[in-house]
Amino acid sequence: MSSQHPCITDGWFNEVNDKSFPGQAFSLKVNKVLYHEKSQFQDILIFESSDYGNVLVLDGIIQVSERDEFAYQEMISHVPLYTHENPKKILVIGGGDGGVLREVVKHSCVEEATLVEIDSRVIELSKKYLPGMACSFKHPKVRVKLCDGFQFLRDVAESGTKYDVIITDSSDPDGPAEAFFQMEYFELLYKALNDNGVVIAQASENVWLNLDYLKTLLHTARAVFPLAEYCSTMLPTYTSGQLGLITCCKNPKVNPTDPSRVPTEEEQTNMRYYNRGIHSAAFVLPTWAGKVLKP
Ligand code: SAM
């Protein structure tokens, strides 16, 4: 394990990515590096920050911070799960930090949640350094498969297995998650869904920085699904503070902006970001972005 990391200079972690966000960068003050290794698949860094708790970084890109992760995990999980009227069988692709699983098992109707993660090291290290996220791996409804999510979906398509909700909680397109942003992936998702199924995918980018990219990604999703909409969540550790999610429905009558279910009182007390109002509001776009991203 090395405590040096090329993204850390003078006590600051710097996320610099000229392709996704040219001309700007995001920095967090580092208290100490907790762990660094190059796994078989990616560069893994975990550091304790001065104000955002422990932070997981893959290939130089922040994945989660303990302070604001709930804004991401709750929206990517509860938007599709409350859109679906009775989700029982859930598939999570990626998500090795465990935060999405933690949210999925809050739904008592869920009978089975399968997580497919390519890199076992992310799971092991999250259990040690991000215990508040990696708290549901032992839940009786959870199954974990350690393999490539894309290949897993190909096998699912052949076997005929179907899911009610599929959540792509992947890292960014540069690296092992590259295939998740291509047409074939959306086709496999479509095949793996039940007739009223809902898919949500981390769109990786935001309206301020990557509008053309998002337009292309939505165009790809709409070539496969009768309904694909962009929604977003707010959190400071993603560049520009806004992160997009693409929601696709197999049945065009299922409206992801108007959820079929609302949280019970007990479920709501366990949520810090998601509520009925923010579900619909997350799909409302500022005028200039809506002109580009709405169908
Ligand atoms: N919230 C995060 C974000 O968007 O910044 C994503 C978090 S989660 C840590 C992303 C996970 O996707 C990583 O653990 C990574 O190993 C996993 N992943 C990347 N490519 C994958 C693939 N082809 N199959 C399965 N998991 C993959």
PDB file of C-alpha atoms and ligand atoms in Angstrom:
ATOM      1  CA  MET A   1       0.000   0.000   0.000  1.00  0.00           C
ATOM      2  CA  SER A   2       1.368   3.425  -0.933  1.00  0.00           C
ATOM      3  CA  SER A   3       0.365   6.637   0.851  1.00  0.00           C
ATOM      4  CA  GLN A   4       1.411   8.769  -2.129  1.00  0.00           C
ATOM      5  CA  HIS A   5      -1.123   9.506  -4.829  1.00  0.00           C
ATOM      6  CA  PRO A   6      -0.687  11.554  -7.998  1.00  0.00           C
ATOM      7  CA  CYS A   7      -4.004  13.366  -7.346  1.00  0.00           C
ATOM      8  CA  ILE A   8      -2.861  14.659  -3.941  1.00  0.00           C
ATOM      9  CA  THR A   9      -0.679  17.763  -3.770  1.00  0.00           C
ATOM     10  CA  ASP A  10       0.080  19.925  -0.736  1.00  0.00           C
ATOM     11  CA  GLY A  11      -2.625  18.225   1.331  1.00  0.00           C
ATOM     12  CA  TRP A  12      -5.376  18.625  -1.292  1.00  0.00           C
ATOM     13  CA  PHE A  13      -6.994  15.921  -3.421  1.00  0.00           C
ATOM     14  CA  ASN A  14      -7.592  17.353  -6.912  1.00  0.00           C
ATOM     15  CA  GLU A  15     -10.060  15.873  -9.382  1.00  0.00           C
ATOM     16  CA  VAL A  16      -8.939  17.124 -12.776  1.00  0.00           C
ATOM     17  CA  ASN A  17     -10.551  15.746 -15.930  1.00  0.00           C
ATOM     18  CA  ASP A  18      -9.958  17.714 -19.103  1.00  0.00           C
ATOM     19  CA  LYS A  19     -12.358  15.557 -21.108  1.00  0.00           C
ATOM     20  CA  SER A  20     -15.435  15.753 -18.833  1.00  0.00           C
ATOM     21  CA  PHE A  21     -14.880  19.181 -17.298  1.00  0.00           C
ATOM     22  CA  PRO A  22     -12.283  21.218 -19.143  1.00  0.00           C
ATOM     23  CA  GLY A  23     -11.000  24.381 -17.502  1.00  0.00           C
ATOM     24  CA  GLN A  24     -12.132  23.563 -13.970  1.00  0.00           C
ATOM     25  CA  ALA A  25     -11.311  21.182 -11.144  1.00  0.00           C
ATOM     26  CA  PHE A  26     -12.675  20.049  -7.798  1.00  0.00           C
ATOM     27  CA  SER A  27     -10.558  19.752  -4.653  1.00  0.00           C
ATOM     28  CA  LEU A  28     -11.019  18.411  -1.133  1.00  0.00           C
ATOM     29  CA  LYS A  29      -8.681  18.926   1.782  1.00  0.00           C
ATOM     30  CA  VAL A  30      -7.062  15.662   2.885  1.00  0.00           C
ATOM     31  CA  ASN A  31      -6.525  14.799   6.554  1.00  0.00           C
ATOM     32  CA  LYS A  32      -4.864  11.498   5.727  1.00  0.00           C
ATOM     33  CA  VAL A  33      -4.681   8.793   3.094  1.00  0.00           C
ATOM     34  CA  LEU A  34      -6.339   5.685   4.485  1.00  0.00           C
ATOM     35  CA  TYR A  35      -5.646   3.307   1.604  1.00  0.00           C
ATOM     36  CA  HIS A  36      -4.257   3.231  -1.917  1.00  0.00           C
ATOM     37  CA  GLU A  37      -3.791   0.322  -4.322  1.00  0.00           C
ATOM     38  CA  LYS A  38      -4.044  -0.538  -7.983  1.00  0.00           C
ATOM     39  CA  SER A  39      -6.484  -3.424  -8.121  1.00  0.00           C
ATOM     40  CA  GLN A  40      -6.838  -5.691 -11.132  1.00  0.00           C
ATOM     41  CA  PHE A  41      -9.362  -3.211 -12.568  1.00  0.00           C
ATOM     42  CA  GLN A  42      -8.638   0.294 -11.288  1.00  0.00           C
ATOM     43  CA  ASP A  43      -6.729   2.662  -9.055  1.00  0.00           C
ATOM     44  CA  ILE A  44      -8.425   2.705  -5.623  1.00  0.00           C
ATOM     45  CA  LEU A  45      -7.811   5.565  -3.189  1.00  0.00           C
ATOM     46  CA  ILE A  46      -9.582   6.109   0.114  1.00  0.00           C
ATOM     47  CA  PHE A  47      -8.796   9.205   2.150  1.00  0.00           C
ATOM     48  CA  GLU A  48     -10.160  10.952   5.196  1.00  0.00           C
ATOM     49  CA  SER A  49     -11.118  14.490   4.214  1.00  0.00           C
ATOM     50  CA  SER A  50     -11.299  17.496   6.527  1.00  0.00           C
ATOM     51  CA  ASP A  51     -15.051  18.141   5.999  1.00  0.00           C
ATOM     52  CA  TYR A  52     -16.613  15.345   3.926  1.00  0.00           C
ATOM     53  CA  GLY A  53     -15.700  12.256   5.966  1.00  0.00           C
ATOM     54  CA  ASN A  54     -14.058   9.315   4.206  1.00  0.00           C
ATOM     55  CA  VAL A  55     -13.938   9.542   0.416  1.00  0.00           C
ATOM     56  CA  LEU A  56     -13.664   6.720  -2.153  1.00  0.00           C
ATOM     57  CA  VAL A  57     -11.868   7.586  -5.404  1.00  0.00           C
ATOM     58  CA  LEU A  58     -11.567   5.274  -8.420  1.00  0.00           C
ATOM     59  CA  ASP A  59      -9.156   6.132 -11.226  1.00  0.00           C
ATOM     60  CA  GLY A  60      -8.877   9.674  -9.873  1.00  0.00           C
ATOM     61  CA  ILE A  61     -12.662  10.297  -9.828  1.00  0.00           C
ATOM     62  CA  ILE A  62     -14.588  10.754  -6.571  1.00  0.00           C
ATOM     63  CA  GLN A  63     -17.243   8.029  -6.211  1.00  0.00           C
ATOM     64  CA  VAL A  64     -18.698   8.779  -2.787  1.00  0.00           C
ATOM     65  CA  SER A  65     -18.056  10.889   0.280  1.00  0.00           C
ATOM     66  CA  GLU A  66     -19.622  10.037   3.630  1.00  0.00           C
ATOM     67  CA  ARG A  67     -21.108  13.518   3.932  1.00  0.00           C
ATOM     68  CA  ASP A  68     -23.206  13.725   0.766  1.00  0.00           C
ATOM     69  CA  GLU A  69     -23.516  10.119  -0.523  1.00  0.00           C
ATOM     70  CA  PHE A  70     -27.160   9.812   0.556  1.00  0.00           C
ATOM     71  CA  ALA A  71     -28.210  12.359  -2.085  1.00  0.00           C
ATOM     72  CA  TYR A  72     -26.952   9.999  -4.757  1.00  0.00           C
ATOM     73  CA  GLN A  73     -27.829   6.608  -3.234  1.00  0.00           C
ATOM     74  CA  GLU A  74     -31.383   7.589  -2.299  1.00  0.00           C
ATOM     75  CA  MET A  75     -32.269   9.115  -5.666  1.00  0.00           C
ATOM     76  CA  ILE A  76     -30.769   6.383  -7.845  1.00  0.00           C
ATOM     77  CA  SER A  77     -32.611   3.792  -5.724  1.00  0.00           C
ATOM     78  CA  HIS A  78     -35.939   5.306  -4.727  1.00  0.00           C
ATOM     79  CA  VAL A  79     -36.841   7.026  -8.020  1.00  0.00           C
ATOM     80  CA  PRO A  80     -37.149   3.666  -9.856  1.00  0.00           C
ATOM     81  CA  LEU A  81     -38.385   1.702  -6.828  1.00  0.00           C
ATOM     82  CA  TYR A  82     -41.273   4.081  -6.064  1.00  0.00           C
ATOM     83  CA  THR A  83     -42.028   4.451  -9.784  1.00  0.00           C
ATOM     84  CA  HIS A  84     -42.647   0.691  -9.931  1.00  0.00           C
ATOM     85  CA  GLU A  85     -45.906  -0.375  -8.293  1.00  0.00           C
ATOM     86  CA  ASN A  86     -44.548  -3.574  -6.749  1.00  0.00           C
ATOM     87  CA  PRO A  87     -40.816  -4.144  -7.263  1.00  0.00           C
ATOM     88  CA  LYS A  88     -39.741  -7.587  -6.069  1.00  0.00           C
ATOM     89  CA  LYS A  89     -36.647  -8.535  -8.003  1.00  0.00           C
ATOM     90  CA  ILE A  90     -33.867  -5.943  -8.223  1.00  0.00           C
ATOM     91  CA  LEU A  91     -30.529  -5.940 -10.035  1.00  0.00           C
ATOM     92  CA  VAL A  92     -27.733  -3.498  -9.170  1.00  0.00           C
ATOM     93  CA  ILE A  93     -24.820  -3.307 -11.614  1.00  0.00           C
ATOM     94  CA  GLY A  94     -21.686  -1.880  -9.961  1.00  0.00           C
ATOM     95  CA  GLY A  95     -22.413  -0.296  -6.587  1.00  0.00           C
ATOM     96  CA  GLY A  96     -19.541  -1.947  -4.696  1.00  0.00           C
ATOM     97  CA  ASP A  97     -19.654   0.655  -1.917  1.00  0.00           C
ATOM     98  CA  GLY A  98     -23.005  -0.877  -0.868  1.00  0.00           C
ATOM     99  CA  GLY A  99     -24.957   2.391  -0.557  1.00  0.00           C
ATOM    100  CA  VAL A 100     -27.562   1.460  -3.176  1.00  0.00           C
ATOM    101  CA  LEU A 101     -28.149  -1.950  -1.564  1.00  0.00           C
ATOM    102  CA  ARG A 102     -28.696  -0.181   1.762  1.00  0.00           C
ATOM    103  CA  GLU A 103     -31.509   1.842   0.141  1.00  0.00           C
ATOM    104  CA  VAL A 104     -33.031  -1.009  -1.901  1.00  0.00           C
ATOM    105  CA  VAL A 105     -33.614  -3.248   1.118  1.00  0.00           C
ATOM    106  CA  LYS A 106     -35.572  -0.455   2.830  1.00  0.00           C
ATOM    107  CA  HIS A 107     -38.491  -1.480   0.562  1.00  0.00           C
ATOM    108  CA  SER A 108     -40.338  -4.303   2.276  1.00  0.00           C
ATOM    109  CA  CYS A 109     -41.840  -5.453  -1.075  1.00  0.00           C
ATOM    110  CA  VAL A 110     -38.362  -6.287  -2.405  1.00  0.00           C
ATOM    111  CA  GLU A 111     -37.781 -10.037  -2.274  1.00  0.00           C
ATOM    112  CA  GLU A 112     -34.348 -10.270  -3.843  1.00  0.00           C
ATOM    113  CA  ALA A 113     -31.565  -7.774  -4.604  1.00  0.00           C
ATOM    114  CA  THR A 114     -28.606  -8.972  -6.676  1.00  0.00           C
ATOM    115  CA  LEU A 115     -25.474  -6.832  -6.894  1.00  0.00           C
ATOM    116  CA  VAL A 116     -22.979  -7.453  -9.701  1.00  0.00           C
ATOM    117  CA  GLU A 117     -19.615  -5.839  -9.003  1.00  0.00           C
ATOM    118  CA  ILE A 118     -16.496  -6.367 -11.091  1.00  0.00           C
ATOM    119  CA  ASP A 119     -13.983  -5.490  -8.376  1.00  0.00           C
ATOM    120  CA  SER A 120     -14.151  -7.377  -5.076  1.00  0.00           C
ATOM    121  CA  ARG A 121     -11.602  -4.954  -3.604  1.00  0.00           C
ATOM    122  CA  VAL A 122     -14.145  -2.102  -3.704  1.00  0.00           C
ATOM    123  CA  ILE A 123     -16.535  -4.191  -1.603  1.00  0.00           C
ATOM    124  CA  GLU A 124     -13.872  -5.307   0.875  1.00  0.00           C
ATOM    125  CA  LEU A 125     -12.455  -1.806   1.320  1.00  0.00           C
ATOM    126  CA  SER A 126     -15.900  -0.215   1.610  1.00  0.00           C
ATOM    127  CA  LYS A 127     -16.755  -2.622   4.440  1.00  0.00           C
ATOM    128  CA  LYS A 128     -13.653  -1.396   6.263  1.00  0.00           C
ATOM    129  CA  TYR A 129     -13.628   2.339   5.473  1.00  0.00           C
ATOM    130  CA  LEU A 130     -17.256   3.141   4.544  1.00  0.00           C
ATOM    131  CA  PRO A 131     -19.251   1.018   7.017  1.00  0.00           C
ATOM    132  CA  GLY A 132     -22.268   3.323   6.900  1.00  0.00           C
ATOM    133  CA  MET A 133     -22.703   2.437   3.209  1.00  0.00           C
ATOM    134  CA  ALA A 134     -21.518  -1.169   3.161  1.00  0.00           C
ATOM    135  CA  CYS A 135     -23.973  -2.231   5.842  1.00  0.00           C
ATOM    136  CA  SER A 136     -26.350  -4.458   3.843  1.00  0.00           C
ATOM    137  CA  PHE A 137     -24.107  -7.039   2.179  1.00  0.00           C
ATOM    138  CA  LYS A 138     -25.225  -9.627   4.762  1.00  0.00           C
ATOM    139  CA  HIS A 139     -28.935  -8.804   4.427  1.00  0.00           C
ATOM    140  CA  PRO A 140     -30.894 -12.041   3.754  1.00  0.00           C
ATOM    141  CA  LYS A 141     -32.395 -10.624   0.531  1.00  0.00           C
ATOM    142  CA  VAL A 142     -28.995  -9.659  -0.929  1.00  0.00           C
ATOM    143  CA  ARG A 143     -26.879 -11.736  -3.314  1.00  0.00           C
ATOM    144  CA  VAL A 144     -23.500 -10.634  -4.619  1.00  0.00           C
ATOM    145  CA  LYS A 145     -21.931 -11.751  -7.912  1.00  0.00           C
ATOM    146  CA  LEU A 146     -18.328 -10.836  -8.622  1.00  0.00           C
ATOM    147  CA  CYS A 147     -18.129 -10.444 -12.390  1.00  0.00           C
ATOM    148  CA  ASP A 148     -18.456  -7.985 -15.261  1.00  0.00           C
ATOM    149  CA  GLY A 149     -21.956  -6.487 -15.240  1.00  0.00           C
ATOM    150  CA  PHE A 150     -22.101  -6.343 -19.020  1.00  0.00           C
ATOM    151  CA  GLN A 151     -21.318 -10.049 -19.395  1.00  0.00           C
ATOM    152  CA  PHE A 152     -23.775 -10.814 -16.573  1.00  0.00           C
ATOM    153  CA  LEU A 153     -26.536  -9.052 -18.504  1.00  0.00           C
ATOM    154  CA  ARG A 154     -25.654 -10.959 -21.682  1.00  0.00           C
ATOM    155  CA  ASP A 155     -26.058 -14.209 -19.728  1.00  0.00           C
ATOM    156  CA  VAL A 156     -29.336 -12.939 -18.241  1.00  0.00           C
ATOM    157  CA  ALA A 157     -30.651 -12.186 -21.737  1.00  0.00           C
ATOM    158  CA  GLU A 158     -29.883 -15.755 -22.792  1.00  0.00           C
ATOM    159  CA  SER A 159     -31.371 -17.333 -19.677  1.00  0.00           C
ATOM    160  CA  GLY A 160     -34.595 -15.329 -19.873  1.00  0.00           C
ATOM    161  CA  THR A 161     -34.368 -14.095 -16.242  1.00  0.00           C
ATOM    162  CA  LYS A 162     -36.296 -10.830 -15.715  1.00  0.00           C
ATOM    163  CA  TYR A 163     -36.056  -8.038 -13.145  1.00  0.00           C
ATOM    164  CA  ASP A 164     -38.512  -5.375 -11.998  1.00  0.00           C
ATOM    165  CA  VAL A 165     -35.894  -2.680 -11.449  1.00  0.00           C
ATOM    166  CA  ILE A 166     -32.303  -2.496 -12.719  1.00  0.00           C
ATOM    167  CA  ILE A 167     -29.966   0.141 -11.295  1.00  0.00           C
ATOM    168  CA  THR A 168     -26.667   0.875 -13.041  1.00  0.00           C
ATOM    169  CA  ASP A 169     -24.530   2.321 -10.268  1.00  0.00           C
ATOM    170  CA  SER A 170     -21.337   2.327 -12.270  1.00  0.00           C
ATOM    171  CA  SER A 171     -18.245   4.417 -12.387  1.00  0.00           C
ATOM    172  CA  ASP A 172     -17.612   6.829 -15.278  1.00  0.00           C
ATOM    173  CA  PRO A 173     -17.284   5.745 -18.936  1.00  0.00           C
ATOM    174  CA  ASP A 174     -13.455   5.826 -18.974  1.00  0.00           C
ATOM    175  CA  GLY A 175     -12.472   2.463 -17.470  1.00  0.00           C
ATOM    176  CA  PRO A 176     -14.244  -0.829 -16.703  1.00  0.00           C
ATOM    177  CA  ALA A 177     -17.703   0.804 -16.978  1.00  0.00           C
ATOM    178  CA  GLU A 178     -17.240   2.026 -20.575  1.00  0.00           C
ATOM    179  CA  ALA A 179     -19.711  -0.477 -22.050  1.00  0.00           C
ATOM    180  CA  PHE A 180     -22.565   0.850 -19.870  1.00  0.00           C
ATOM    181  CA  PHE A 181     -22.936   3.943 -21.998  1.00  0.00           C
ATOM    182  CA  GLN A 182     -23.455   2.138 -25.342  1.00  0.00           C
ATOM    183  CA  MET A 183     -26.543   1.080 -27.309  1.00  0.00           C
ATOM    184  CA  GLU A 184     -25.961  -2.665 -26.748  1.00  0.00           C
ATOM    185  CA  TYR A 185     -26.147  -2.153 -22.996  1.00  0.00           C
ATOM    186  CA  PHE A 186     -29.556  -0.485 -23.230  1.00  0.00           C
ATOM    187  CA  GLU A 187     -30.722  -3.355 -25.463  1.00  0.00           C
ATOM    188  CA  LEU A 188     -29.610  -5.879 -22.842  1.00  0.00           C
ATOM    189  CA  LEU A 189     -31.344  -3.889 -20.098  1.00  0.00           C
ATOM    190  CA  TYR A 190     -34.553  -3.899 -22.115  1.00  0.00           C
ATOM    191  CA  LYS A 191     -34.412  -7.690 -22.526  1.00  0.00           C
ATOM    192  CA  ALA A 192     -33.728  -8.218 -18.811  1.00  0.00           C
ATOM    193  CA  LEU A 193     -36.767  -6.221 -17.644  1.00  0.00           C
ATOM    194  CA  ASN A 194     -40.290  -7.360 -16.846  1.00  0.00           C
ATOM    195  CA  ASP A 195     -43.038  -5.642 -18.863  1.00  0.00           C
ATOM    196  CA  ASN A 196     -43.558  -2.881 -16.259  1.00  0.00           C
ATOM    197  CA  GLY A 197     -39.872  -2.719 -15.415  1.00  0.00           C
ATOM    198  CA  VAL A 198     -37.868   0.417 -14.720  1.00  0.00           C
ATOM    199  CA  VAL A 199     -34.190   1.079 -15.304  1.00  0.00           C
ATOM    200  CA  ILE A 200     -32.082   3.883 -13.892  1.00  0.00           C
ATOM    201  CA  ALA A 201     -28.521   4.573 -14.926  1.00  0.00           C
ATOM    202  CA  GLN A 202     -25.884   6.892 -13.590  1.00  0.00           C
ATOM    203  CA  ALA A 203     -25.556   9.302 -16.526  1.00  0.00           C
ATOM    204  CA  SER A 204     -22.165  10.367 -15.277  1.00  0.00           C
ATOM    205  CA  GLU A 205     -22.463  13.944 -16.454  1.00  0.00           C
ATOM    206  CA  ASN A 206     -24.424  17.133 -15.827  1.00  0.00           C
ATOM    207  CA  VAL A 207     -26.263  19.817 -17.745  1.00  0.00           C
ATOM    208  CA  TRP A 208     -23.677  22.543 -17.146  1.00  0.00           C
ATOM    209  CA  LEU A 209     -20.738  20.624 -18.492  1.00  0.00           C
ATOM    210  CA  ASN A 210     -21.910  17.868 -20.816  1.00  0.00           C
ATOM    211  CA  LEU A 211     -25.210  18.754 -22.462  1.00  0.00           C
ATOM    212  CA  ASP A 212     -24.258  17.378 -25.893  1.00  0.00           C
ATOM    213  CA  TYR A 213     -23.029  14.134 -24.355  1.00  0.00           C
ATOM    214  CA  LEU A 214     -26.284  13.771 -22.399  1.00  0.00           C
ATOM    215  CA  LYS A 215     -28.306  14.449 -25.530  1.00  0.00           C
ATOM    216  CA  THR A 216     -26.495  11.611 -27.291  1.00  0.00           C
ATOM    217  CA  LEU A 217     -26.913   9.269 -24.310  1.00  0.00           C
ATOM    218  CA  LEU A 218     -30.655   9.982 -24.103  1.00  0.00           C
ATOM    219  CA  HIS A 219     -30.945   9.532 -27.850  1.00  0.00           C
ATOM    220  CA  THR A 220     -29.342   6.084 -27.442  1.00  0.00           C
ATOM    221  CA  ALA A 221     -31.705   5.176 -24.574  1.00  0.00           C
ATOM    222  CA  ARG A 222     -34.757   6.384 -26.540  1.00  0.00           C
ATOM    223  CA  ALA A 223     -33.768   4.280 -29.537  1.00  0.00           C
ATOM    224  CA  VAL A 224     -34.369   1.236 -27.312  1.00  0.00           C
ATOM    225  CA  PHE A 225     -36.954   2.279 -24.678  1.00  0.00           C
ATOM    226  CA  PRO A 226     -40.316   3.929 -25.430  1.00  0.00           C
ATOM    227  CA  LEU A 227     -39.677   6.295 -22.521  1.00  0.00           C
ATOM    228  CA  ALA A 228     -36.365   7.687 -21.250  1.00  0.00           C
ATOM    229  CA  GLU A 229     -36.115  10.798 -19.072  1.00  0.00           C
ATOM    230  CA  TYR A 230     -33.286  12.722 -17.470  1.00  0.00           C
ATOM    231  CA  CYS A 231     -33.494  13.518 -13.766  1.00  0.00           C
ATOM    232  CA  SER A 232     -30.874  14.784 -11.400  1.00  0.00           C
ATOM    233  CA  THR A 233     -29.672  15.038  -7.839  1.00  0.00           C
ATOM    234  CA  MET A 234     -27.638  17.717  -6.060  1.00  0.00           C
ATOM    235  CA  LEU A 235     -24.421  16.949  -4.269  1.00  0.00           C
ATOM    236  CA  PRO A 236     -21.264  18.974  -3.887  1.00  0.00           C
ATOM    237  CA  THR A 237     -18.681  16.247  -4.526  1.00  0.00           C
ATOM    238  CA  TYR A 238     -19.725  15.705  -8.145  1.00  0.00           C
ATOM    239  CA  THR A 239     -18.276  18.374 -10.370  1.00  0.00           C
ATOM    240  CA  SER A 240     -20.593  21.400 -10.585  1.00  0.00           C
ATOM    241  CA  GLY A 241     -22.797  19.952  -7.822  1.00  0.00           C
ATOM    242  CA  GLN A 242     -25.371  18.284 -10.041  1.00  0.00           C
ATOM    243  CA  LEU A 243     -25.447  14.692 -11.289  1.00  0.00           C
ATOM    244  CA  GLY A 244     -27.750  13.215 -13.905  1.00  0.00           C
ATOM    245  CA  LEU A 245     -29.598   9.917 -13.896  1.00  0.00           C
ATOM    246  CA  ILE A 246     -31.410   8.400 -16.868  1.00  0.00           C
ATOM    247  CA  THR A 247     -34.682   6.625 -16.088  1.00  0.00           C
ATOM    248  CA  CYS A 248     -36.145   4.286 -18.729  1.00  0.00           C
ATOM    249  CA  CYS A 249     -39.493   2.481 -18.659  1.00  0.00           C
ATOM    250  CA  LYS A 250     -40.393  -0.521 -20.776  1.00  0.00           C
ATOM    251  CA  ASN A 251     -44.101   0.310 -20.581  1.00  0.00           C
ATOM    252  CA  PRO A 252     -44.721   3.872 -21.862  1.00  0.00           C
ATOM    253  CA  LYS A 253     -47.771   4.098 -19.576  1.00  0.00           C
ATOM    254  CA  VAL A 254     -45.509   3.937 -16.513  1.00  0.00           C
ATOM    255  CA  ASN A 255     -44.694   7.570 -15.750  1.00  0.00           C
ATOM    256  CA  PRO A 256     -41.419   7.933 -13.820  1.00  0.00           C
ATOM    257  CA  THR A 257     -42.192  11.555 -12.878  1.00  0.00           C
ATOM    258  CA  ASP A 258     -45.343  10.486 -10.998  1.00  0.00           C
ATOM    259  CA  PRO A 259     -44.464   7.624  -8.621  1.00  0.00           C
ATOM    260  CA  SER A 260     -46.909   4.738  -8.133  1.00  0.00           C
ATOM    261  CA  ARG A 261     -46.077   4.503  -4.424  1.00  0.00           C
ATOM    262  CA  VAL A 262     -45.014   6.918  -1.707  1.00  0.00           C
ATOM    263  CA  PRO A 263     -42.801   6.144   1.294  1.00  0.00           C
ATOM    264  CA  THR A 264     -44.579   4.880   4.382  1.00  0.00           C
ATOM    265  CA  GLU A 265     -44.042   6.995   7.485  1.00  0.00           C
ATOM    266  CA  GLU A 266     -41.468   4.515   8.710  1.00  0.00           C
ATOM    267  CA  GLU A 267     -39.627   4.432   5.350  1.00  0.00           C
ATOM    268  CA  GLN A 268     -39.580   8.237   5.215  1.00  0.00           C
ATOM    269  CA  THR A 269     -37.945   8.517   8.635  1.00  0.00           C
ATOM    270  CA  ASN A 270     -35.022   6.509   7.212  1.00  0.00           C
ATOM    271  CA  MET A 271     -34.496   8.870   4.265  1.00  0.00           C
ATOM    272  CA  ARG A 272     -32.574  12.120   4.310  1.00  0.00           C
ATOM    273  CA  TYR A 273     -32.932  13.338   0.692  1.00  0.00           C
ATOM    274  CA  TYR A 274     -35.783  11.506  -1.046  1.00  0.00           C
ATOM    275  CA  ASN A 275     -39.420  12.507  -0.588  1.00  0.00           C
ATOM    276  CA  ARG A 276     -42.507  12.523  -2.805  1.00  0.00           C
ATOM    277  CA  GLY A 277     -41.983  16.141  -3.894  1.00  0.00           C
ATOM    278  CA  ILE A 278     -38.350  15.815  -4.861  1.00  0.00           C
ATOM    279  CA  HIS A 279     -39.120  12.703  -6.926  1.00  0.00           C
ATOM    280  CA  SER A 280     -41.155  14.718  -9.452  1.00  0.00           C
ATOM    281  CA  ALA A 281     -39.065  17.873  -9.108  1.00  0.00           C
ATOM    282  CA  ALA A 282     -35.924  15.965 -10.077  1.00  0.00           C
ATOM    283  CA  PHE A 283     -37.288  15.634 -13.633  1.00  0.00           C
ATOM    284  CA  VAL A 284     -37.942  19.365 -14.069  1.00  0.00           C
ATOM    285  CA  LEU A 285     -35.211  20.953 -16.154  1.00  0.00           C
ATOM    286  CA  PRO A 286     -34.140  24.565 -16.575  1.00  0.00           C
ATOM    287  CA  THR A 287     -35.417  25.941 -19.901  1.00  0.00           C
ATOM    288  CA  TRP A 288     -32.172  25.844 -21.838  1.00  0.00           C
ATOM    289  CA  ALA A 289     -31.370  22.263 -20.804  1.00  0.00           C
ATOM    290  CA  GLY A 290     -34.972  21.077 -21.295  1.00  0.00           C
ATOM    291  CA  LYS A 291     -34.910  22.284 -24.912  1.00  0.00           C
ATOM    292  CA  VAL A 292     -32.035  19.898 -25.539  1.00  0.00           C
ATOM    293  CA  LEU A 293     -32.939  16.935 -23.325  1.00  0.00           C
ATOM    294  CA  LYS A 294     -36.736  16.685 -23.415  1.00  0.00           C
ATOM    295  CA  PRO A 295     -38.115  14.409 -26.160  1.00  0.00           C
TER     296      PRO A 295
HETATM  297  N1  SAM B   1     -21.665   6.666  -7.045  1.00  0.00           N
HETATM  298  C1  SAM B   1     -20.620   6.359  -7.915  1.00  0.00           C
HETATM  299  C2  SAM B   1     -20.339   7.383  -8.973  1.00  0.00           C
HETATM  300  O1  SAM B   1     -21.044   7.455  -9.955  1.00  0.00           O
HETATM  301  O2  SAM B   1     -19.389   8.134  -8.831  1.00  0.00           O
HETATM  302  C3  SAM B   1     -20.587   4.963  -8.414  1.00  0.00           C
HETATM  303  C4  SAM B   1     -20.221   4.129  -7.255  1.00  0.00           C
HETATM  304  S1  SAM B   1     -19.790   2.496  -7.364  1.00  0.00           S
HETATM  305  C5  SAM B   1     -18.345   2.565  -6.382  1.00  0.00           C
HETATM  306  C6  SAM B   1     -19.205   2.162  -8.999  1.00  0.00           C
HETATM  307  C7  SAM B   1     -18.748   0.711  -9.112  1.00  0.00           C
HETATM  308  O3  SAM B   1     -18.943   0.232 -10.445  1.00  0.00           O
HETATM  309  C8  SAM B   1     -17.276   0.481  -8.774  1.00  0.00           C
HETATM  310  O4  SAM B   1     -17.184  -0.232  -7.585  1.00  0.00           O
HETATM  311  C9  SAM B   1     -16.746  -0.297  -9.974  1.00  0.00           C
HETATM  312  O5  SAM B   1     -15.826  -1.312  -9.627  1.00  0.00           O
HETATM  313  C10 SAM B   1     -18.037  -0.849 -10.563  1.00  0.00           C
HETATM  314  N2  SAM B   1     -17.917  -1.242 -11.971  1.00  0.00           N
HETATM  315  C11 SAM B   1     -17.258  -0.583 -12.958  1.00  0.00           C
HETATM  316  N3  SAM B   1     -17.323  -1.287 -14.097  1.00  0.00           N
HETATM  317  C12 SAM B   1     -18.044  -2.414 -13.825  1.00  0.00           C
HETATM  318  C13 SAM B   1     -18.432  -3.531 -14.617  1.00  0.00           C
HETATM  319  N4  SAM B   1     -18.089  -3.626 -15.893  1.00  0.00           N
HETATM  320  N5  SAM B   1     -19.183  -4.490 -14.028  1.00  0.00           N
HETATM  321  C14 SAM B   1     -19.542  -4.395 -12.714  1.00  0.00           C
HETATM  322  N6  SAM B   1     -19.164  -3.367 -11.926  1.00  0.00           N
HETATM  323  C15 SAM B   1     -18.432  -2.380 -12.468  1.00  0.00           C
END
